Coordinates of C-alpha atoms and ligand atoms in Angstrom, one line a residue:
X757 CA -77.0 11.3 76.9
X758 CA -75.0 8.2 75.7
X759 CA -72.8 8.5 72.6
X760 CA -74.7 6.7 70.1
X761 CA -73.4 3.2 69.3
X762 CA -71.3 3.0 66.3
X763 CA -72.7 1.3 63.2
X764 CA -71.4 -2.3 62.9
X765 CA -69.8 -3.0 59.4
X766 CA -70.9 -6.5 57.8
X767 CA -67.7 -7.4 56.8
X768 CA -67.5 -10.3 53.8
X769 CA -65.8 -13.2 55.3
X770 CA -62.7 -14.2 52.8
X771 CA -65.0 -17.5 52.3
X772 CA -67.6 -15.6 51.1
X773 CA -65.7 -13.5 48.8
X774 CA -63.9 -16.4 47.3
X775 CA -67.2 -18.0 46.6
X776 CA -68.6 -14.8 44.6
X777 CA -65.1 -14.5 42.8
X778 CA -65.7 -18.3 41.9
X779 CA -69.6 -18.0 41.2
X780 CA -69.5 -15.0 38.9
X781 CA -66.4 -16.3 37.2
X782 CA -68.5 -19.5 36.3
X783 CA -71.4 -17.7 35.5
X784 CA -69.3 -15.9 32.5
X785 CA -67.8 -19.1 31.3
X786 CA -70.7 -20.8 31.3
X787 CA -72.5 -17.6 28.9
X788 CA -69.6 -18.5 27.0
X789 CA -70.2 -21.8 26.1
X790 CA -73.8 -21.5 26.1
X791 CA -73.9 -19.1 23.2
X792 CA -71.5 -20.8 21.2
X793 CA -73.7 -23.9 21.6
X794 CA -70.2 -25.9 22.8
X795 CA -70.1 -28.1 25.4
X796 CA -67.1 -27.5 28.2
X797 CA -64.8 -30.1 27.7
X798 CA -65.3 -33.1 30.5
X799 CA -63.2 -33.7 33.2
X800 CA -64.0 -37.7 32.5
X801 CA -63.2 -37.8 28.3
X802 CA -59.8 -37.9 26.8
X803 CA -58.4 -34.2 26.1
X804 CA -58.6 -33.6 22.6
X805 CA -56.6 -30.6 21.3
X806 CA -58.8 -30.3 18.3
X807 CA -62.2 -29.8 20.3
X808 CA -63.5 -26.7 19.5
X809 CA -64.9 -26.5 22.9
X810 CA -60.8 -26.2 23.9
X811 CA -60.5 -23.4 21.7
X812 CA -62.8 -21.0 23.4
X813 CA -60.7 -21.7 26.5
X814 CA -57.9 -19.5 25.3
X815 CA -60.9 -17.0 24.7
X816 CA -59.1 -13.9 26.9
X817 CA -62.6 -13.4 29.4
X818 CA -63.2 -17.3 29.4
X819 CA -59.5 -17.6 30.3
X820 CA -59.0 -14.8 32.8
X821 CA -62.2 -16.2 34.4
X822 CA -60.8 -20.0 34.4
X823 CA -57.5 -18.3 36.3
X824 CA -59.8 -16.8 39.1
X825 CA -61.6 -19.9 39.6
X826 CA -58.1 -22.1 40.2
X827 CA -56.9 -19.3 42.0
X828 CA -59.8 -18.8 44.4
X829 CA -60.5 -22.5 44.6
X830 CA -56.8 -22.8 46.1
X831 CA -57.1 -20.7 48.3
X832 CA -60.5 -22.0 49.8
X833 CA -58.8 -25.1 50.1
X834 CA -55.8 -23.1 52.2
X835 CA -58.8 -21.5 54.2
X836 CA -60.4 -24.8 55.0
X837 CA -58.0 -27.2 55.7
X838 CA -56.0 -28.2 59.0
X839 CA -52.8 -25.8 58.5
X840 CA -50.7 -28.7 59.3
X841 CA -52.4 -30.8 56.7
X842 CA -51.9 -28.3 54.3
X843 CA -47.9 -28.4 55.3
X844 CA -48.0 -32.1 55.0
X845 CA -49.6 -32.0 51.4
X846 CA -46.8 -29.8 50.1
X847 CA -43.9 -31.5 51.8
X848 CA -45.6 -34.8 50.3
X849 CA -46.0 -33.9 46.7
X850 CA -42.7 -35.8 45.6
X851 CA -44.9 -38.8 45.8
X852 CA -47.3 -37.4 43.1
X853 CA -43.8 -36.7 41.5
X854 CA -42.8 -40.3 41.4
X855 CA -46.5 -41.6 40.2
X856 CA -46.9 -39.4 37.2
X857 CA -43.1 -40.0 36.3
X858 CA -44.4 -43.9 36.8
X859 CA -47.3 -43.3 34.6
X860 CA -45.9 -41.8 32.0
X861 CA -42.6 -44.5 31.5
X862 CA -44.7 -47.6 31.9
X863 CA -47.0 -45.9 29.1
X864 CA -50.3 -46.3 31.3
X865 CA -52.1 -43.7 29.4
X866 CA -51.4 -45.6 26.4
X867 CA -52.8 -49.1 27.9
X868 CA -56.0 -47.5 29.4
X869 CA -56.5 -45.9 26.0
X870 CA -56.5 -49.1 23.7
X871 CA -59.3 -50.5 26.3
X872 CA -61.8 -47.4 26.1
X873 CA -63.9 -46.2 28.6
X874 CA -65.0 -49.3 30.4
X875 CA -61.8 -49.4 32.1
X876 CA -58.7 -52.3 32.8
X877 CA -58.3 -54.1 35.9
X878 CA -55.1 -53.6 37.5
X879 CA -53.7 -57.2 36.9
X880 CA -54.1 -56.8 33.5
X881 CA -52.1 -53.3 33.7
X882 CA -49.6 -55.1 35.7
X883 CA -48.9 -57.7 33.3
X884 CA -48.9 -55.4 30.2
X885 CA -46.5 -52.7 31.9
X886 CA -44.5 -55.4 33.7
X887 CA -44.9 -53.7 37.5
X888 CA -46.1 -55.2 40.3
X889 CA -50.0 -55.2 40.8
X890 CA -49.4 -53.4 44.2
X891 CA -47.5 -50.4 43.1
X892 CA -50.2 -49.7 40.1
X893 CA -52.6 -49.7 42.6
X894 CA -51.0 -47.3 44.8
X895 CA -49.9 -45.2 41.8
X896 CA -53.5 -44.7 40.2
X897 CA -55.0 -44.3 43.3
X898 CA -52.8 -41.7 44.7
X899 CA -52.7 -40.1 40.9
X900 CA -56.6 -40.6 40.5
X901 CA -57.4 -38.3 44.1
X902 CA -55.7 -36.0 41.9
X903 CA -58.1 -36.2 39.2
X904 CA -55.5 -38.3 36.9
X905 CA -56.8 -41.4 36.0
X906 CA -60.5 -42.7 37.1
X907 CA -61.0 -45.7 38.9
X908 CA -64.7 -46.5 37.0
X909 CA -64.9 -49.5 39.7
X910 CA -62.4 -51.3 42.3
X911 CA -59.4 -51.9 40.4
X912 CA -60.2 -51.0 37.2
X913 CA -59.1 -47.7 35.9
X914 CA -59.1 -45.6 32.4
X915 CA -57.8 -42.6 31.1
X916 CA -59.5 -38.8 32.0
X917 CA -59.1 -35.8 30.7
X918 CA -56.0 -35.0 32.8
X919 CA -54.3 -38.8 32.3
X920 CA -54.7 -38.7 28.4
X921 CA -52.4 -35.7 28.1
X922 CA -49.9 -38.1 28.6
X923 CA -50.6 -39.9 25.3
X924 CA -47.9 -40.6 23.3
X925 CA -50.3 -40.8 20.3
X926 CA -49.0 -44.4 19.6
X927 CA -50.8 -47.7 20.2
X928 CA -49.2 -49.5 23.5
X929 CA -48.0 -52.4 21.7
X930 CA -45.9 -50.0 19.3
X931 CA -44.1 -47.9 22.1
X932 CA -43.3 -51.7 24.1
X933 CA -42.3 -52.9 20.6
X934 CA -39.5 -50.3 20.1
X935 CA -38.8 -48.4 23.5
X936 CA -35.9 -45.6 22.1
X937 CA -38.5 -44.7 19.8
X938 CA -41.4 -43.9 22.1
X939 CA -40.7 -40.1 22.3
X940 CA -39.9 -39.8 18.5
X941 CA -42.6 -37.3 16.6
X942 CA -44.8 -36.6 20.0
X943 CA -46.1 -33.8 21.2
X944 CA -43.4 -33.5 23.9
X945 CA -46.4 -33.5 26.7
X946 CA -44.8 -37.2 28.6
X947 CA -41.4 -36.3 27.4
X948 CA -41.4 -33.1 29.8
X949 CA -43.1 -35.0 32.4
X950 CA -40.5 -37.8 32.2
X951 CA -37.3 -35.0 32.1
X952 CA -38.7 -34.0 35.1
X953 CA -39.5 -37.3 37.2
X954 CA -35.7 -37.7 36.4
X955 CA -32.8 -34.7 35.9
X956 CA -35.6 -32.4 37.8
X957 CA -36.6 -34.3 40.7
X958 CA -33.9 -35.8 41.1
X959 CA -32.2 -32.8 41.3
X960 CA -34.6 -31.1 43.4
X961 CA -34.2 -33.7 46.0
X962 CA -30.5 -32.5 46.3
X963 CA -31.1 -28.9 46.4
X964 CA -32.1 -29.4 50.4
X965 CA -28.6 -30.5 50.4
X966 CA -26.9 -27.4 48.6
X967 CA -29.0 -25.2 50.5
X968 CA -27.4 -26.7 53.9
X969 CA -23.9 -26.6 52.5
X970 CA -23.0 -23.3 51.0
X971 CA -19.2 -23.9 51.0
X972 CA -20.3 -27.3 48.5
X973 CA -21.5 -27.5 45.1
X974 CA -24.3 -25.4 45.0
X975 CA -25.6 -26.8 41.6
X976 CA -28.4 -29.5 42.6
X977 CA -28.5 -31.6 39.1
X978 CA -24.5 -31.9 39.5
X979 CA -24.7 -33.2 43.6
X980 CA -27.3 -35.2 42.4
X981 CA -25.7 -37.0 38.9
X982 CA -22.0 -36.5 40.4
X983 CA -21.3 -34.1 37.5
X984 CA -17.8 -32.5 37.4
X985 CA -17.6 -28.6 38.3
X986 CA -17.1 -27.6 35.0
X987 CA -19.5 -29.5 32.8
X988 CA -23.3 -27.6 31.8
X989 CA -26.6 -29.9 31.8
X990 CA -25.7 -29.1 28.2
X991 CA -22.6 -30.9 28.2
X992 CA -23.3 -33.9 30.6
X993 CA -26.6 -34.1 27.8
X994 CA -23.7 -34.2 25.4
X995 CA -22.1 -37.7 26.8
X996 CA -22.4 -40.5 24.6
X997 CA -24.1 -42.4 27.5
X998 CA -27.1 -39.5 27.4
X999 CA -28.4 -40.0 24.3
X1000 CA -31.6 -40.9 25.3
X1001 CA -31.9 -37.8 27.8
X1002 CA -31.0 -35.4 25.1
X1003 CA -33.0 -36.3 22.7
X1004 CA -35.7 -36.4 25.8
X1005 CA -34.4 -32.8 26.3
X1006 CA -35.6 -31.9 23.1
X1007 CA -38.9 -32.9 23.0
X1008 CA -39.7 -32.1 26.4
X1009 CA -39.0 -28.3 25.6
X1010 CA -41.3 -28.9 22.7
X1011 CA -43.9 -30.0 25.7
X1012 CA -43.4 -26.9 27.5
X1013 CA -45.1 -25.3 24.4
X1014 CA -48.8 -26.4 26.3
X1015 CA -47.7 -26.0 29.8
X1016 CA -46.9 -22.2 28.9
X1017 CA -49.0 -19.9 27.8
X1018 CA -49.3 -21.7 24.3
X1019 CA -50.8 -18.5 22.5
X1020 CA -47.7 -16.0 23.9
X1021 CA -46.0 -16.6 21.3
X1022 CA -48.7 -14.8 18.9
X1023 CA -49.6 -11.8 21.5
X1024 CA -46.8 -10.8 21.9
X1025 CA -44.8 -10.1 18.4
X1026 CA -46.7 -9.5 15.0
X1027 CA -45.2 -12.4 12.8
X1028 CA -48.1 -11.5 10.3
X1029 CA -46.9 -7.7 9.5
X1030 CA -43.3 -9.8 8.4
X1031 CA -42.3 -9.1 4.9
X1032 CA -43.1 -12.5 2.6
X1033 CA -39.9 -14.7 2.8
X1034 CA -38.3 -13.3 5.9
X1035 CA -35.6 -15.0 7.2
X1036 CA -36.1 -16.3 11.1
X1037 CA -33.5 -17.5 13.0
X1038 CA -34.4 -19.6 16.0
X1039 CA -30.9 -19.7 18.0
X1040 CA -30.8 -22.4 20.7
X1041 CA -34.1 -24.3 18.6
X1042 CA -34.0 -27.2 20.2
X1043 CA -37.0 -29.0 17.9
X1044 CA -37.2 -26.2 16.7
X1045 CA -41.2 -25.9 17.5
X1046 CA -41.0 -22.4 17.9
X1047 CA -40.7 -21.4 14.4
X1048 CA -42.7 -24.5 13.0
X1049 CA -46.0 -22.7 14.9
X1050 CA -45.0 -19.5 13.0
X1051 CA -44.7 -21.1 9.7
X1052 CA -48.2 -23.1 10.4
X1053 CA -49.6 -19.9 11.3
X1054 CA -48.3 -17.7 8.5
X1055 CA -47.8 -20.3 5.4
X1056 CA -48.6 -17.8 3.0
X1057 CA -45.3 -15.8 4.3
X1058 CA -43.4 -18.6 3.2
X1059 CA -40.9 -17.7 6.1
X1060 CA -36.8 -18.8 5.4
X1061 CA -36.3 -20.9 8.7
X1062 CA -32.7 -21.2 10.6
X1063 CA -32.9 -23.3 13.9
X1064 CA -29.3 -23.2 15.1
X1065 CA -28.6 -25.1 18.0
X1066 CA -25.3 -27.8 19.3
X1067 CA -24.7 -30.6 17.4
X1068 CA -26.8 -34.1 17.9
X1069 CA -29.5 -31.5 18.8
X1070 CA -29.6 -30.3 15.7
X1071 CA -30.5 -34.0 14.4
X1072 CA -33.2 -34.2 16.7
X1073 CA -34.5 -30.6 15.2
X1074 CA -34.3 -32.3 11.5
X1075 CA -35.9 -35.3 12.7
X1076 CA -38.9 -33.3 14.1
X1077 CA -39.4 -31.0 11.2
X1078 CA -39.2 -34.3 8.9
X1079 CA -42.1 -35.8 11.0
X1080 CA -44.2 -32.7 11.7
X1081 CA -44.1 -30.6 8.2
X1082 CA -42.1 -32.9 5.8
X1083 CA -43.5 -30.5 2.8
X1084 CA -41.8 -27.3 4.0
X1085 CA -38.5 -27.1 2.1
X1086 CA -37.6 -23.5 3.2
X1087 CA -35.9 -24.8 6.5
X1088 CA -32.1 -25.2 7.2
X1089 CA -30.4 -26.2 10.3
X1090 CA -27.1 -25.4 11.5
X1091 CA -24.8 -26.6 13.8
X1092 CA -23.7 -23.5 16.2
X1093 CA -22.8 -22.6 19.7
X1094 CA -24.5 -18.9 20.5
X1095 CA -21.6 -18.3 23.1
X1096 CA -19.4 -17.5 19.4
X1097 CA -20.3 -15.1 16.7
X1098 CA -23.4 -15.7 15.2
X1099 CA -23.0 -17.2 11.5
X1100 CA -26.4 -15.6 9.6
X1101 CA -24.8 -12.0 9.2
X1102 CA -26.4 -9.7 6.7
X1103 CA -22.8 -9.3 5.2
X1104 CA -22.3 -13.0 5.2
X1105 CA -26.0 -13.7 3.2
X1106 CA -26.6 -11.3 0.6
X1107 CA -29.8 -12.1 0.0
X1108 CA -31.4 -14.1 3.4
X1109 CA -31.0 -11.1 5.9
X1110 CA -32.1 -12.3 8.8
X1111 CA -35.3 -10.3 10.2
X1112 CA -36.0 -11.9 13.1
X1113 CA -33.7 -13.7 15.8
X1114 CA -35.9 -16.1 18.4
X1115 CA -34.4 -17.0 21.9
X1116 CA -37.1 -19.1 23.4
X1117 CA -36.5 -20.2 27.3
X1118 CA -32.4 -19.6 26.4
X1119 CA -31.8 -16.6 28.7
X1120 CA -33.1 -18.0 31.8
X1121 CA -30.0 -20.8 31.5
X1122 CA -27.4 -18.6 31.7
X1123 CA -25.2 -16.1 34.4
X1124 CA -25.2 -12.3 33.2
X1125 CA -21.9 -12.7 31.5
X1126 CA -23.0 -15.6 28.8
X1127 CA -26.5 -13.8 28.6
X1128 CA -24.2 -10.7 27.7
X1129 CA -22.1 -12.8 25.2
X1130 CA -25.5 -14.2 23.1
X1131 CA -27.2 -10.9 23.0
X1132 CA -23.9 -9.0 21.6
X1133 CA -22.9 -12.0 19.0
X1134 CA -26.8 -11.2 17.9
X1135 CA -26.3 -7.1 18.1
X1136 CA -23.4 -7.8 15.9
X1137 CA -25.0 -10.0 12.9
X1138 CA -27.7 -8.0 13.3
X1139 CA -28.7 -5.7 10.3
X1140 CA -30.8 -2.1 10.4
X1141 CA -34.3 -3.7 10.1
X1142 CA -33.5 -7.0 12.5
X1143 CA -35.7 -7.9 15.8
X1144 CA -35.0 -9.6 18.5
X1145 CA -37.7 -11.9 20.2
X1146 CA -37.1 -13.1 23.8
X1147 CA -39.4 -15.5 24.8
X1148 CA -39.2 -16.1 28.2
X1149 CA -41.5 -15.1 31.7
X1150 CA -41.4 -12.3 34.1
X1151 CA -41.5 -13.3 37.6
X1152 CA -44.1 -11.5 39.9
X1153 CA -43.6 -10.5 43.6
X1154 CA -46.9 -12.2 45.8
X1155 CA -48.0 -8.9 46.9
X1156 CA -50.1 -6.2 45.7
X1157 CA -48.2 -2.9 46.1
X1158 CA -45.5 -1.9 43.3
X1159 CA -43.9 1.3 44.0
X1160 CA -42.3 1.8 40.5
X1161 CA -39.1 1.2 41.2
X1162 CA -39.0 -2.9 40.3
X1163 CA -37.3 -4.6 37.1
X1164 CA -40.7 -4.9 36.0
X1165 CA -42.1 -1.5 35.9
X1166 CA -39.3 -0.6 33.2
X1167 CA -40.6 -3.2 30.7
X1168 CA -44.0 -2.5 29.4
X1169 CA -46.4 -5.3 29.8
X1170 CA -44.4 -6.7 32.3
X1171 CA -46.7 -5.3 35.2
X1172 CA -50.1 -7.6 35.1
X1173 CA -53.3 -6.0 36.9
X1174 CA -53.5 -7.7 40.3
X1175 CA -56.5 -10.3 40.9
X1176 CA -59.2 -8.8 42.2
X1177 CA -59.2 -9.1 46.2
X1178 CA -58.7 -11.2 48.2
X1179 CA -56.7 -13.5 45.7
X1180 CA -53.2 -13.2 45.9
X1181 CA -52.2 -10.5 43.4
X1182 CA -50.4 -12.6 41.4
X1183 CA -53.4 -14.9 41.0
X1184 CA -52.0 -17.7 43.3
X1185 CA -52.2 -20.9 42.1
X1186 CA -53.0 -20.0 38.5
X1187 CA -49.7 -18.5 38.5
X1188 CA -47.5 -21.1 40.6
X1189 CA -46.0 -22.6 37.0
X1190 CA -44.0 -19.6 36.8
X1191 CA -42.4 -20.1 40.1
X1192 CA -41.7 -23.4 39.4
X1193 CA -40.0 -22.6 36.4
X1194 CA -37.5 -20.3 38.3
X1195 CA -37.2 -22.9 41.0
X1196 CA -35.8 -25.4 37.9
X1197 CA -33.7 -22.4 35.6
X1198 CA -30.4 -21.2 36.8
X1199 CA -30.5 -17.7 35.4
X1200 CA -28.0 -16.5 38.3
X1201 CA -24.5 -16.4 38.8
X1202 CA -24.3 -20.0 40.4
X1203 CA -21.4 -18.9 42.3
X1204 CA -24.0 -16.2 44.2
X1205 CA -27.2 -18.9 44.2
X1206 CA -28.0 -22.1 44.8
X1207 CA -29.7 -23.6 42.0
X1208 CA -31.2 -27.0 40.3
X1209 CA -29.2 -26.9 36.7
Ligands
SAM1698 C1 -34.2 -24.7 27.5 S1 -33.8 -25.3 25.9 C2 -34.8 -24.3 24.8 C3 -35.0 -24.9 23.5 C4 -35.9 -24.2 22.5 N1 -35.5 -22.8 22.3 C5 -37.3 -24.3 23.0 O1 -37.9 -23.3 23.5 O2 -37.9 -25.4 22.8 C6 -32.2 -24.6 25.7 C7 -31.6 -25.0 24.3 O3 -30.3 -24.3 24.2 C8 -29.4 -25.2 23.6 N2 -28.0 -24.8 23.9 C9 -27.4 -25.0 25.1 N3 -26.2 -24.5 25.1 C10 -26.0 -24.0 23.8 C11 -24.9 -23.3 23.1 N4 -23.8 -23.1 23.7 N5 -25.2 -23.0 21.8 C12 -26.3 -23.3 21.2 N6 -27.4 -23.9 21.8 C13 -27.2 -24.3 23.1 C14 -29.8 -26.6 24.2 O4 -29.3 -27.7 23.4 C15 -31.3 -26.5 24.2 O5 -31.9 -26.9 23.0

């Protein structure tokens, strides 16, 4: 007698799988927003931080399911198309680069916005921004198949939900009216965009070049600006002739504050269980942001506020604190360089001991030794009851497997649960901002990498 024919499996096609992990993940944010009676925020309206439909968006199950939706949705789209078109799309992206970098200097957002929904035709954008007609077209066109920007009909765009985060929150004829000032008191969103359509990309663009040359300069930013070996971004910022780009620098880390995970800063450290009046030192505050969100958070802590960071930066902190909470008068700012000993010692202020000392995106900048050098000039002022908070991300590998032995698995937290199959376990493209990130940091030895800054 034959052997009897073995059962076929019905294997799930990957298509199919990514479809349920799409469909159920819809289904919960859509019981989300139905029982709060909230509509989901539009892809076609203006983004408006304040909705409270935005809000339940950082919800953790309508958030979790939002990631497996991008990251699923990617990766149908890496399924699907041609795998040579896919190539091309990558190796193409500096021209979405160079549109939104476009967008964002000739204030686009800000024209389309003081027209409304009903759109402006592209002469009239032209003549307001003072570029040619053709190269808006091909700008909000390109930008627009990206879902930045509508064109309502032929030639005549308006802002989306995407397009408007690039609002400076100032009428066009203000920002053309005094141009240093356009970045002054905004939310940092188009200055990060603008830092990177210029030190980033441009940068980036010469990184091909240090890769093929490993007996050259490996730095990118200083092949690409014709820096000198041994000046830091920090110190070509500081030339009088980068003014602009420093104070850009500022804001733009202020920006990063919404391309992050905005609420990290809250998960991850109790600032509530604080004593009333604790002193916080924010070294390396750049704005100084970080700390502001405490303060806004906690104001019946009355929190003592450092922000330490080089001089001229410093100004730009003051001038954002002035701007943004004008009231709170228990703020200082001090000029200091973290690679010396750090100035707030308990011995050196009897009574403001500082409690808590804040590196945000500060460690990621710097070779092991300086990284060394800031944490022990911390150790040092530090007193028995000080913490240190180290804002920064852990990078994932791709893969699923962990056998125990990474950098990761020794810091709790640091390990994430994978997605759930067959996403990429690091969630793909809902993750890819932290790879970026590390493509743009120089947290290495640059003598050992090649690297952007
Ligand atoms: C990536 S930014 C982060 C700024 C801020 N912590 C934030 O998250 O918005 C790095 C900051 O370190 C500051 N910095 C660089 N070198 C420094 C030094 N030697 N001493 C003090 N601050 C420095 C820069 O001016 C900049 O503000």
């Amino acid at each position: 007698m034959a052997a009897p024919r073995p059962k076929r499996r019905y294997l799930e096609s990957p298509l199919r799988a990514l479809l349920n992990i799409i469909s159920t993940s819809v289904d919960a944010i859509d019981a989300a927003y139905t029982s709060t009676n909230l509509p989901h925020p539009s892809l076609d309206a203006p983004y408006d931080p304040h909705a409270p439909g935005e809000a339940l968006r950082s919800v953790p199950r309508v958030a979790a399911a939002a990631k497996n939706i991008i990251g699923a949705a990617a990766q149908m789209i890496a399924e699907l198309e041609h795998p040579f078109q896919g190539v091309t799309s990558t190796a193409y992206a500096f021209h979405q680069a160079a549109a939104i970098s476009i967008a964002s200097q000739l204030d686009l957002s800000e024209i389309l916005h003081d027209a409304g929904p009903s759109g402006v035709a592209l002469d009239e954008i032209a003549s307001k921004s003072g570029a040619s007609e053709v190269l808006l077209a091909k700008v909000l066109r390109l930008l627009a198949t990206q879902h930045i920007f509508r064109e309502v009909k032929p030639g005549l765009f308006t802002n989306n939900r995407l397009s408007s985060t690039l609002s400076k929150g100032k009428p066009h004829y203000v920002l053309a009216r005094s141009p240093e000032e356009r970045l002054v008191g905004t939310s940092g969103r188009a200055a990060l965009i603008e830092f990177t359509g210029d030190e980033c990309f441009k940068a980036s663009a010469a990184l091909v070049d240090a890769a093929l040359d490993p007996k050259g300069e490996q730095i990118a930013l200083k092949r690409a600006f014709g820096i000198g070996p041994s000046e830091s971004l920090f110190q070509w910022h500081a030339r009088p002739e980068n003014k602009a780009r420093k104070e850009r620098f500022a804001c733009a880390m202020q920006g990063t504050t919404e391309s992050d995970n905005s609420e990290g800063l809250f998960q991850g450290f109790e600032w509530g269980s604080l004593p009333h009046g604790a002193s916080l030192v924010d070294v390396g505050s750049g704005t100084g942001g970080t700390l502001m969100r405490v303060v806004k958070r906690y104001p019946e802590h009355k929190f003592r506020i450092v922000n330490q960071d080089l001089d001229g930066v410093i100004e730009t902190a003051k001038r954002y604190w002035k701007t943004n909470l004008p009231t709170y008068d228990r703020v200082s700012f001090q000029t200091h360089d973290f690679l010396t000993p750090q100035p707030q010692t308990c011995a050196a202020t009897n009574y403001d001991k500082p409690r808590v000392f804040v590196l945000r995106h500060i460690m990621h900048n710097w070779p092991s030794a300086q990284a060394r050098a800031i944490l022990r000039h911390l150790r040092a002022a530090a007193g028995s009851e000080t913490q240190l908070v180290v804002l920064e991300s852990a990078l994932p590998v791709v893969c699923r497997e962990s056998d125990g032995t990474s950098d990761h698995d020794i810091v709790p937290g640091a390990v994430r649960p994978p997605a759930p199959r067959p996403l990429l376990a690091n969630g793909g493209r809902a993750s890819a901002s932290i790879y970026r990130m590390d493509m743009t940091v120089s947290k290495q030895d640059p003598s050992l990498h090649v690297n952007l800054f």
